[in-house]
């Protein structure tokens, strides 16, 4: 029974993930999710108060999954390891996004709706990004304490934002105007150029 | 009469621009465009065979408008002027996109639908980007002839793609996770770091 419950919840989230990516939040009804998950309507409402909570769970799970891969907890870096760390993690993310269009679509769609002025979406995106930013900062500050970026005229938080923007921009174009290999090369070029400006330790 | 015609066409494109940005291509009907333009259905079909042609005209006009501002025809650059040229033009684009959410939405939406596998959208986006890339290359090659970027391990075309990705990624976040000032600083940091790797002339 407990096993069955877990399966239902998983099926709901999988159906919702695919629906939200291909049809968007507003284009995906609870009926669509119920039908594609192969569960009863009662089952969906047993786990989630409404569509908005299903949506937030799908996106949060996605972000958590990516974070587990690229930002294992407790990482400490020396200055000498940092460049390689960022190169590798960025390339990993590029590979994941290149392989998984649904994952990419989920984040681009959230960004579009936030930009369209949907306040719930904007607030959710902002808090999601803030939490990811904090996690990245906690890793980079072992290698680059606050102030290390002052040579470049930016703060730790700004540095993280620059590279999240860059990664987002690159990922957006994979398969459309650039190949995965070009995406990887762009990432390496940009991160090496910027971190090169900081000098070694 | 000629004047009236021009006004109708303009009104159609303005209504369509707003509709496509806020509701998307599929969410904007010809009826919506007709009603919001204050013209007859006959007038719309007099100018455009269908919604797809209205859409392509809106996006192409938008791209042309931006290009006129940042890439005036016939520009020739020396190596010494190039950095400043890219800094200024990028900042201009950031300002335009920061002020004009509708313009931003049009391009992000096109990218999303192309990513969703809508073939017409993907093909249109690819050809639009290819044409813009050609125009940018024709400007940069006066300062950086083919081969100048080989120090960085990339070609002219790849260089242009890197910076269109970067600009896209930065613009996507303005007003959501970064301010316009931070967007400008990110742009300056990235372009200065990469072009700095090329040395002077």
Short mmCIF file of C-alpha atoms in Angstrom, two decimals:
data_model
loop_
_atom_site.label_atom_id
_atom_site.label_comp_id
_atom_site.label_asym_id
_atom_site.label_seq_id
_atom_site.Cartn_x
_atom_site.Cartn_y
_atom_site.Cartn_z
CA UNK A 1 0.00 0.00 0.00
CA UNK A 2 2.80 2.41 0.93
CA UNK A 3 4.58 1.25 -2.23
CA UNK A 4 1.44 1.87 -4.30
CA UNK A 5 1.11 5.37 -2.87
CA UNK A 6 4.65 6.23 -3.74
CA UNK A 7 4.07 5.00 -7.28
CA UNK A 8 0.95 7.15 -7.66
CA UNK A 9 2.74 10.27 -6.51
CA UNK A 10 5.62 9.52 -8.88
CA UNK A 11 3.25 8.90 -11.80
CA UNK A 12 1.45 12.19 -11.10
CA UNK A 13 4.70 14.14 -11.08
CA UNK A 14 5.95 12.46 -14.26
CA UNK A 15 2.74 13.21 -16.16
CA UNK A 16 2.75 16.77 -14.84
CA UNK A 17 6.42 17.31 -15.75
CA UNK A 18 5.80 16.33 -19.36
CA UNK A 19 2.57 18.36 -19.56
CA UNK A 20 4.02 21.54 -18.03
CA UNK A 21 7.03 21.38 -20.36
CA UNK A 22 5.19 20.81 -23.62
CA UNK A 23 1.90 22.66 -22.93
CA UNK A 24 2.83 25.06 -20.16
CA UNK A 25 1.18 25.52 -16.78
CA UNK A 26 -2.03 27.07 -18.12
CA UNK A 27 -2.33 24.53 -20.93
CA UNK A 28 -2.07 21.56 -18.57
CA UNK A 29 -5.26 20.73 -16.66
CA UNK A 30 -5.55 18.55 -13.58
CA UNK A 31 -7.64 16.25 -15.83
CA UNK A 32 -4.70 15.94 -18.24
CA UNK A 33 -2.37 15.05 -15.36
CA UNK A 34 -4.84 12.56 -13.85
CA UNK A 35 -5.45 10.84 -17.17
CA UNK A 36 -1.78 10.62 -18.16
CA UNK A 37 -0.72 9.45 -14.73
CA UNK A 38 -3.37 6.73 -14.80
CA UNK A 39 -4.63 7.64 -11.34
CA UNK A 40 -7.96 8.83 -9.95
CA UNK A 41 -8.68 12.51 -9.46
CA UNK A 42 -8.93 11.77 -5.76
CA UNK A 43 -5.34 10.51 -5.77
CA UNK A 44 -4.01 13.78 -7.21
CA UNK A 45 -5.85 15.88 -4.63
CA UNK A 46 -4.73 13.50 -1.90
CA UNK A 47 -1.13 14.52 -2.56
CA UNK A 48 -1.51 18.10 -3.77
CA UNK A 49 -3.98 20.87 -2.84
CA UNK A 50 -4.00 22.12 -6.44
CA UNK A 51 -2.20 22.49 -9.78
CA UNK A 52 0.09 25.24 -8.51
CA UNK A 53 1.50 22.93 -5.82
CA UNK A 54 2.02 20.17 -8.41
CA UNK A 55 3.87 22.71 -10.56
CA UNK A 56 6.11 23.94 -7.75
CA UNK A 57 6.93 20.36 -6.77
CA UNK A 58 7.87 19.43 -10.35
CA UNK A 59 10.21 22.41 -10.72
CA UNK A 60 11.70 22.10 -7.24
CA UNK A 61 12.38 18.38 -7.76
CA UNK A 62 14.05 19.22 -11.06
CA UNK A 63 16.26 21.85 -9.47
CA UNK A 64 17.12 19.51 -6.61
CA UNK A 65 18.03 16.71 -9.02
CA UNK A 66 20.43 18.99 -10.91
CA UNK A 67 21.92 20.30 -7.70
CA UNK A 68 22.62 16.80 -6.39
CA UNK A 69 24.59 16.09 -9.56
CA UNK A 70 26.62 19.26 -9.89
CA UNK A 71 26.81 20.54 -6.32
CA UNK A 72 27.31 17.62 -3.95
CA UNK A 73 27.07 18.99 -0.40
CA UNK A 74 30.17 19.78 1.58
CA UNK A 75 32.53 20.48 -1.33
CA UNK A 76 35.56 22.58 -0.42
CA UNK A 77 37.81 23.98 -3.12
CA UNK A 78 41.26 25.48 -3.22
CA UNK A 79 41.86 28.34 -5.66
CA UNK A 80 43.81 25.95 -7.87
CA UNK A 81 40.92 23.50 -8.16
CA UNK A 82 38.21 26.09 -8.71
CA UNK A 83 38.63 26.66 -12.45
CA UNK A 84 38.50 22.95 -13.16
CA UNK A 85 35.49 22.57 -10.85
CA UNK A 86 33.49 25.21 -12.72
CA UNK A 87 34.51 23.89 -16.14
CA UNK A 88 33.46 20.36 -15.24
CA UNK A 89 30.20 21.27 -13.54
CA UNK A 90 29.15 23.59 -16.34
CA UNK A 91 29.88 20.92 -18.94
CA UNK A 92 27.87 18.43 -16.90
CA UNK A 93 24.91 20.80 -16.85
CA UNK A 94 25.24 21.45 -20.58
CA UNK A 95 25.17 17.68 -21.19
CA UNK A 96 22.14 17.19 -18.99
CA UNK A 97 20.21 20.02 -20.64
CA UNK A 98 21.27 18.92 -24.13
CA UNK A 99 19.94 15.41 -23.49
CA UNK A 100 16.82 16.41 -21.62
CA UNK A 101 14.72 18.89 -23.56
CA UNK A 102 11.84 18.53 -21.12
CA UNK A 103 14.06 19.73 -18.29
CA UNK A 104 15.18 22.73 -20.35
CA UNK A 105 11.63 23.58 -21.36
CA UNK A 106 10.47 23.60 -17.74
CA UNK A 107 12.93 26.33 -16.78
CA UNK A 108 12.56 28.41 -19.97
CA UNK A 109 8.79 28.30 -19.63
CA UNK A 110 8.95 29.45 -15.98
CA UNK A 111 11.19 32.31 -17.07
CA UNK A 112 8.78 33.31 -19.86
CA UNK A 113 5.76 33.41 -17.57
CA UNK A 114 7.69 35.33 -14.93
CA UNK A 115 8.69 37.81 -17.64
CA UNK A 116 5.05 38.03 -18.73
CA UNK A 117 4.35 39.45 -15.30
CA UNK A 118 2.70 36.43 -13.67
CA UNK A 119 3.51 37.36 -10.08
CA UNK A 120 3.37 33.84 -8.62
CA UNK A 121 5.78 32.64 -11.30
CA UNK A 122 8.14 35.59 -10.83
CA UNK A 123 8.18 35.14 -7.06
CA UNK A 124 8.78 31.39 -7.36
CA UNK A 125 11.57 31.86 -9.91
CA UNK A 126 13.24 34.51 -7.77
CA UNK A 127 13.20 32.38 -4.64
CA UNK A 128 14.41 29.32 -6.54
CA UNK A 129 17.31 31.26 -8.04
CA UNK A 130 18.17 32.84 -4.68
CA UNK A 131 18.39 29.43 -3.06
CA UNK A 132 20.58 28.02 -5.86
CA UNK A 133 22.77 31.14 -5.72
CA UNK A 134 23.30 30.66 -1.98
CA UNK A 135 24.36 27.06 -2.53
CA UNK A 136 26.83 28.00 -5.25
CA UNK A 137 28.22 30.83 -3.13
CA UNK A 138 28.81 28.44 -0.23
CA UNK A 139 30.97 26.34 -2.58
CA UNK A 140 32.90 29.13 -4.27
CA UNK A 141 33.71 31.02 -1.10
CA UNK A 142 36.11 28.33 0.00
CA UNK A 143 38.19 29.17 -3.09
CA UNK A 144 37.22 32.83 -3.57
CA UNK A 145 36.34 34.59 -0.31
CA UNK A 146 34.16 37.72 -0.52
CA UNK A 147 36.36 40.39 -2.03
CA UNK A 148 38.29 38.06 -4.35
CA UNK A 149 36.20 39.28 -7.27
CA UNK A 150 36.77 42.94 -6.48
CA UNK A 151 39.61 42.88 -9.06
CA UNK A 152 36.85 42.31 -11.61
CA UNK A 153 34.59 44.92 -10.03
CA UNK A 154 31.92 42.44 -8.95
CA UNK A 155 30.78 40.61 -5.81
CA UNK A 156 30.50 36.85 -5.20
CA UNK A 157 26.75 37.01 -5.77
CA UNK A 158 27.20 38.90 -9.01
CA UNK A 159 29.80 36.41 -10.18
CA UNK A 160 27.36 33.56 -9.60
CA UNK A 161 24.60 35.46 -11.42
CA UNK A 162 26.86 36.18 -14.39
CA UNK A 163 27.59 32.51 -14.81
CA UNK A 164 24.04 31.39 -14.31
CA UNK A 165 23.04 33.89 -17.03
CA UNK A 166 25.79 32.67 -19.33
CA UNK A 167 24.88 29.04 -18.80
CA UNK A 168 21.21 29.83 -19.38
CA UNK A 169 21.98 31.68 -22.60
CA UNK A 170 24.15 28.88 -23.93
CA UNK A 171 21.71 26.13 -23.00
CA UNK A 172 18.88 28.01 -24.71
CA UNK A 173 20.57 27.65 -28.08
CA UNK A 174 21.69 24.02 -28.03
CA UNK A 175 20.25 22.14 -30.96
CA UNK A 176 18.89 25.34 -32.50
CA UNK A 177 21.79 27.60 -33.36
CA UNK A 178 24.73 25.81 -31.72
CA UNK A 179 25.74 22.19 -31.23
CA UNK A 180 26.45 20.63 -27.86
CA UNK A 181 30.17 20.74 -28.66
CA UNK A 182 29.97 24.46 -29.43
CA UNK A 183 28.06 24.97 -26.18
CA UNK A 184 30.86 23.26 -24.26
CA UNK A 185 33.50 25.34 -26.05
CA UNK A 186 31.62 28.58 -25.33
CA UNK A 187 31.40 27.69 -21.66
CA UNK A 188 35.12 26.89 -21.44
CA UNK A 189 36.08 30.06 -23.29
CA UNK A 190 33.98 32.32 -21.07
CA UNK A 191 34.83 30.80 -17.72
CA UNK A 192 38.54 30.54 -18.51
CA UNK A 193 38.65 34.15 -19.71
CA UNK A 194 36.91 35.55 -16.64
CA UNK A 195 38.60 33.42 -13.99
CA UNK A 196 41.93 33.96 -15.76
CA UNK A 197 41.55 37.64 -14.84
CA UNK A 198 41.76 36.68 -11.17
CA UNK A 199 45.22 35.14 -11.43
CA UNK A 200 46.28 31.91 -9.64
CA UNK A 201 46.59 31.56 -5.86
CA UNK B 1 -6.33 56.21 -49.11
CA UNK B 2 -2.70 55.10 -49.35
CA UNK B 3 -2.21 56.70 -45.93
CA UNK B 4 -5.21 54.84 -44.53
CA UNK B 5 -3.85 51.55 -45.86
CA UNK B 6 -0.51 52.09 -44.25
CA UNK B 7 -2.25 52.83 -40.96
CA UNK B 8 -4.28 49.61 -41.15
CA UNK B 9 -1.21 47.50 -41.76
CA UNK B 10 0.58 49.22 -38.89
CA UNK B 11 -2.39 48.73 -36.55
CA UNK B 12 -2.55 45.03 -37.46
CA UNK B 13 1.14 44.53 -36.73
CA UNK B 14 0.93 46.43 -33.44
CA UNK B 15 -2.04 44.39 -32.21
CA UNK B 16 -0.34 41.18 -33.34
CA UNK B 17 2.95 42.11 -31.66
CA UNK B 18 1.28 42.59 -28.31
CA UNK B 19 -0.84 39.44 -28.70
CA UNK B 20 2.03 37.18 -29.75
CA UNK B 21 4.18 38.41 -26.86
CA UNK B 22 1.63 38.06 -24.08
CA UNK B 23 -0.43 35.08 -25.34
CA UNK B 24 1.91 33.39 -27.77
CA UNK B 25 1.33 32.45 -31.40
CA UNK B 26 -1.22 29.71 -30.67
CA UNK B 27 -3.08 31.80 -28.09
CA UNK B 28 -3.54 34.72 -30.48
CA UNK B 29 -6.31 34.30 -33.05
CA UNK B 30 -6.82 36.31 -36.21
CA UNK B 31 -10.06 37.48 -34.55
CA UNK B 32 -8.05 38.83 -31.61
CA UNK B 33 -5.74 40.70 -33.98
CA UNK B 34 -8.60 42.07 -36.07
CA UNK B 35 -10.53 43.26 -33.02
CA UNK B 36 -7.54 44.87 -31.30
CA UNK B 37 -6.34 46.51 -34.50
CA UNK B 38 -9.81 47.94 -35.08
CA UNK B 39 -9.85 46.76 -38.69
CA UNK B 40 -12.06 44.41 -40.69
CA UNK B 41 -11.14 40.77 -41.15
CA UNK B 42 -10.88 41.51 -44.86
CA UNK B 43 -8.19 44.09 -44.16
CA UNK B 44 -6.00 41.57 -42.33
CA UNK B 45 -6.29 39.03 -45.13
CA UNK B 46 -5.66 41.79 -47.68
CA UNK B 47 -2.17 42.24 -46.23
CA UNK B 48 -1.35 38.74 -44.99
CA UNK B 49 -2.27 35.27 -46.29
CA UNK B 50 -2.54 33.96 -42.72
CA UNK B 51 -1.48 34.20 -39.07
CA UNK B 52 1.92 32.64 -39.71
CA UNK B 53 2.82 35.41 -42.17
CA UNK B 54 1.67 38.04 -39.63
CA UNK B 55 3.88 36.37 -37.04
CA UNK B 56 6.95 36.24 -39.27
CA UNK B 57 6.48 39.89 -40.22
CA UNK B 58 6.21 40.96 -36.57
CA UNK B 59 9.41 39.14 -35.60
CA UNK B 60 11.34 40.17 -38.71
CA UNK B 61 10.37 43.82 -38.23
CA UNK B 62 11.51 43.57 -34.61
CA UNK B 63 14.86 42.10 -35.59
CA UNK B 64 15.29 44.71 -38.32
CA UNK B 65 14.50 47.53 -35.89
CA UNK B 66 17.15 46.31 -33.45
CA UNK B 67 19.68 45.83 -36.23
CA UNK B 68 19.18 49.37 -37.53
CA UNK B 69 20.01 50.68 -34.07
CA UNK B 70 23.02 48.58 -33.18
CA UNK B 71 24.43 47.62 -36.56
CA UNK B 72 24.21 50.59 -38.91
CA UNK B 73 25.26 49.39 -42.38
CA UNK B 74 28.77 49.98 -43.65
CA UNK B 75 30.54 50.16 -40.27
CA UNK B 76 34.28 49.47 -40.44
CA UNK B 77 36.28 48.98 -37.27
CA UNK B 78 39.94 48.96 -36.38
CA UNK B 79 41.09 46.48 -33.74
CA UNK B 80 41.45 49.35 -31.28
CA UNK B 81 37.83 50.44 -31.72
CA UNK B 82 36.33 46.96 -31.61
CA UNK B 83 36.15 46.46 -27.85
CA UNK B 84 34.41 49.76 -27.35
CA UNK B 85 32.06 49.02 -30.24
CA UNK B 86 30.93 45.73 -28.69
CA UNK B 87 30.61 47.21 -25.21
CA UNK B 88 28.45 50.07 -26.45
CA UNK B 89 26.26 48.01 -28.76
CA UNK B 90 25.66 45.33 -26.12
CA UNK B 91 24.72 47.96 -23.56
CA UNK B 92 22.35 49.54 -26.07
CA UNK B 93 20.65 46.19 -26.63
CA UNK B 94 20.44 45.56 -22.88
CA UNK B 95 18.76 48.97 -22.46
CA UNK B 96 16.30 48.31 -25.27
CA UNK B 97 15.35 44.88 -23.94
CA UNK B 98 15.15 46.16 -20.35
CA UNK B 99 12.70 48.88 -21.40
CA UNK B 100 10.68 46.81 -23.83
CA UNK B 101 9.40 43.60 -22.26
CA UNK B 102 7.19 42.90 -25.27
CA UNK B 103 10.24 42.80 -27.51
CA UNK B 104 12.01 40.39 -25.13
CA UNK B 105 8.95 38.17 -24.85
CA UNK B 106 8.67 37.84 -28.62
CA UNK B 107 12.15 36.37 -28.93
CA UNK B 108 11.99 34.17 -25.80
CA UNK B 109 8.64 32.80 -26.93
CA UNK B 110 10.00 31.96 -30.39
CA UNK B 111 12.91 30.17 -28.75
CA UNK B 112 10.59 28.19 -26.47
CA UNK B 113 8.38 27.01 -29.33
CA UNK B 114 11.41 26.11 -31.43
CA UNK B 115 12.74 24.13 -28.46
CA UNK B 116 9.34 22.43 -28.15
CA UNK B 117 9.97 20.99 -31.59
CA UNK B 118 7.64 23.18 -33.64
CA UNK B 119 9.47 22.79 -36.93
CA UNK B 120 8.24 26.03 -38.56
CA UNK B 121 9.38 27.98 -35.50
CA UNK B 122 12.75 26.23 -35.34
CA UNK B 123 13.39 26.82 -39.02
CA UNK B 124 12.37 30.48 -38.78
CA UNK B 125 14.54 31.04 -35.69
CA UNK B 126 17.53 29.36 -37.32
CA UNK B 127 17.29 31.43 -40.49
CA UNK B 128 16.77 34.64 -38.52
CA UNK B 129 19.82 33.95 -36.37
CA UNK B 130 21.91 32.98 -39.40
CA UNK B 131 21.09 36.27 -41.11
CA UNK B 132 21.91 38.31 -37.98
CA UNK B 133 25.14 36.33 -37.52
CA UNK B 134 26.19 37.13 -41.10
CA UNK B 135 25.59 40.84 -40.50
CA UNK B 136 27.61 40.84 -37.28
CA UNK B 137 30.42 38.90 -38.95
CA UNK B 138 30.59 41.44 -41.75
CA UNK B 139 31.20 44.13 -39.12
CA UNK B 140 33.70 42.28 -36.95
CA UNK B 141 35.82 40.99 -39.79
CA UNK B 142 37.18 44.43 -40.48
CA UNK B 143 38.72 44.37 -36.98
CA UNK B 144 39.17 40.62 -36.54
CA UNK B 145 39.75 38.80 -39.84
CA UNK B 146 39.00 35.05 -39.94
CA UNK B 147 41.72 33.40 -37.91
CA UNK B 148 42.04 36.21 -35.34
CA UNK B 149 40.05 34.15 -32.86
CA UNK B 150 42.19 31.05 -33.36
CA UNK B 151 44.17 32.10 -30.24
CA UNK B 152 40.95 31.43 -28.35
CA UNK B 153 40.28 28.21 -30.24
CA UNK B 154 37.14 29.47 -31.97
CA UNK B 155 36.05 30.84 -35.35
CA UNK B 156 34.43 34.18 -36.18
CA UNK B 157 31.03 32.52 -36.38
CA UNK B 158 31.50 30.83 -33.03
CA UNK B 159 32.60 34.10 -31.46
CA UNK B 160 29.41 35.78 -32.65
CA UNK B 161 27.33 32.85 -31.36
CA UNK B 162 29.01 32.97 -27.96
CA UNK B 163 28.13 36.61 -27.54
CA UNK B 164 24.61 36.25 -28.82
CA UNK B 165 24.14 33.45 -26.25
CA UNK B 166 25.65 35.56 -23.50
CA UNK B 167 23.50 38.55 -24.35
CA UNK B 168 20.41 36.33 -24.51
CA UNK B 169 21.16 34.81 -21.13
CA UNK B 170 21.72 38.19 -19.50
CA UNK B 171 18.64 39.77 -21.04
CA UNK B 172 16.49 36.85 -19.87
CA UNK B 173 17.18 37.71 -16.24
CA UNK B 174 16.75 41.48 -16.22
CA UNK B 175 14.13 42.50 -13.72
CA UNK B 176 13.85 38.96 -12.36
CA UNK B 177 17.17 38.00 -10.82
CA UNK B 178 19.42 40.89 -11.89
CA UNK B 179 19.00 44.62 -12.32
CA UNK B 180 19.70 46.47 -15.55
CA UNK B 181 22.90 47.82 -13.99
CA UNK B 182 24.05 44.30 -13.13
CA UNK B 183 23.20 43.21 -16.67
CA UNK B 184 25.42 45.98 -18.04
CA UNK B 185 28.26 45.05 -15.67
CA UNK B 186 28.00 41.35 -16.62
CA UNK B 187 28.21 42.25 -20.28
CA UNK B 188 31.25 44.47 -19.77
CA UNK B 189 33.00 41.85 -17.64
CA UNK B 190 32.46 39.05 -20.14
CA UNK B 191 33.31 40.92 -23.31
CA UNK B 192 36.36 42.59 -21.78
CA UNK B 193 37.65 39.28 -20.41
CA UNK B 194 37.29 37.44 -23.72
CA UNK B 195 38.49 40.19 -26.06
CA UNK B 196 41.32 40.93 -23.62
CA UNK B 197 42.63 37.45 -24.43
CA UNK B 198 43.19 38.57 -28.03
CA UNK B 199 45.63 41.33 -27.16
CA UNK B 200 45.66 44.78 -28.83
CA UNK B 201 46.49 45.42 -32.50
#
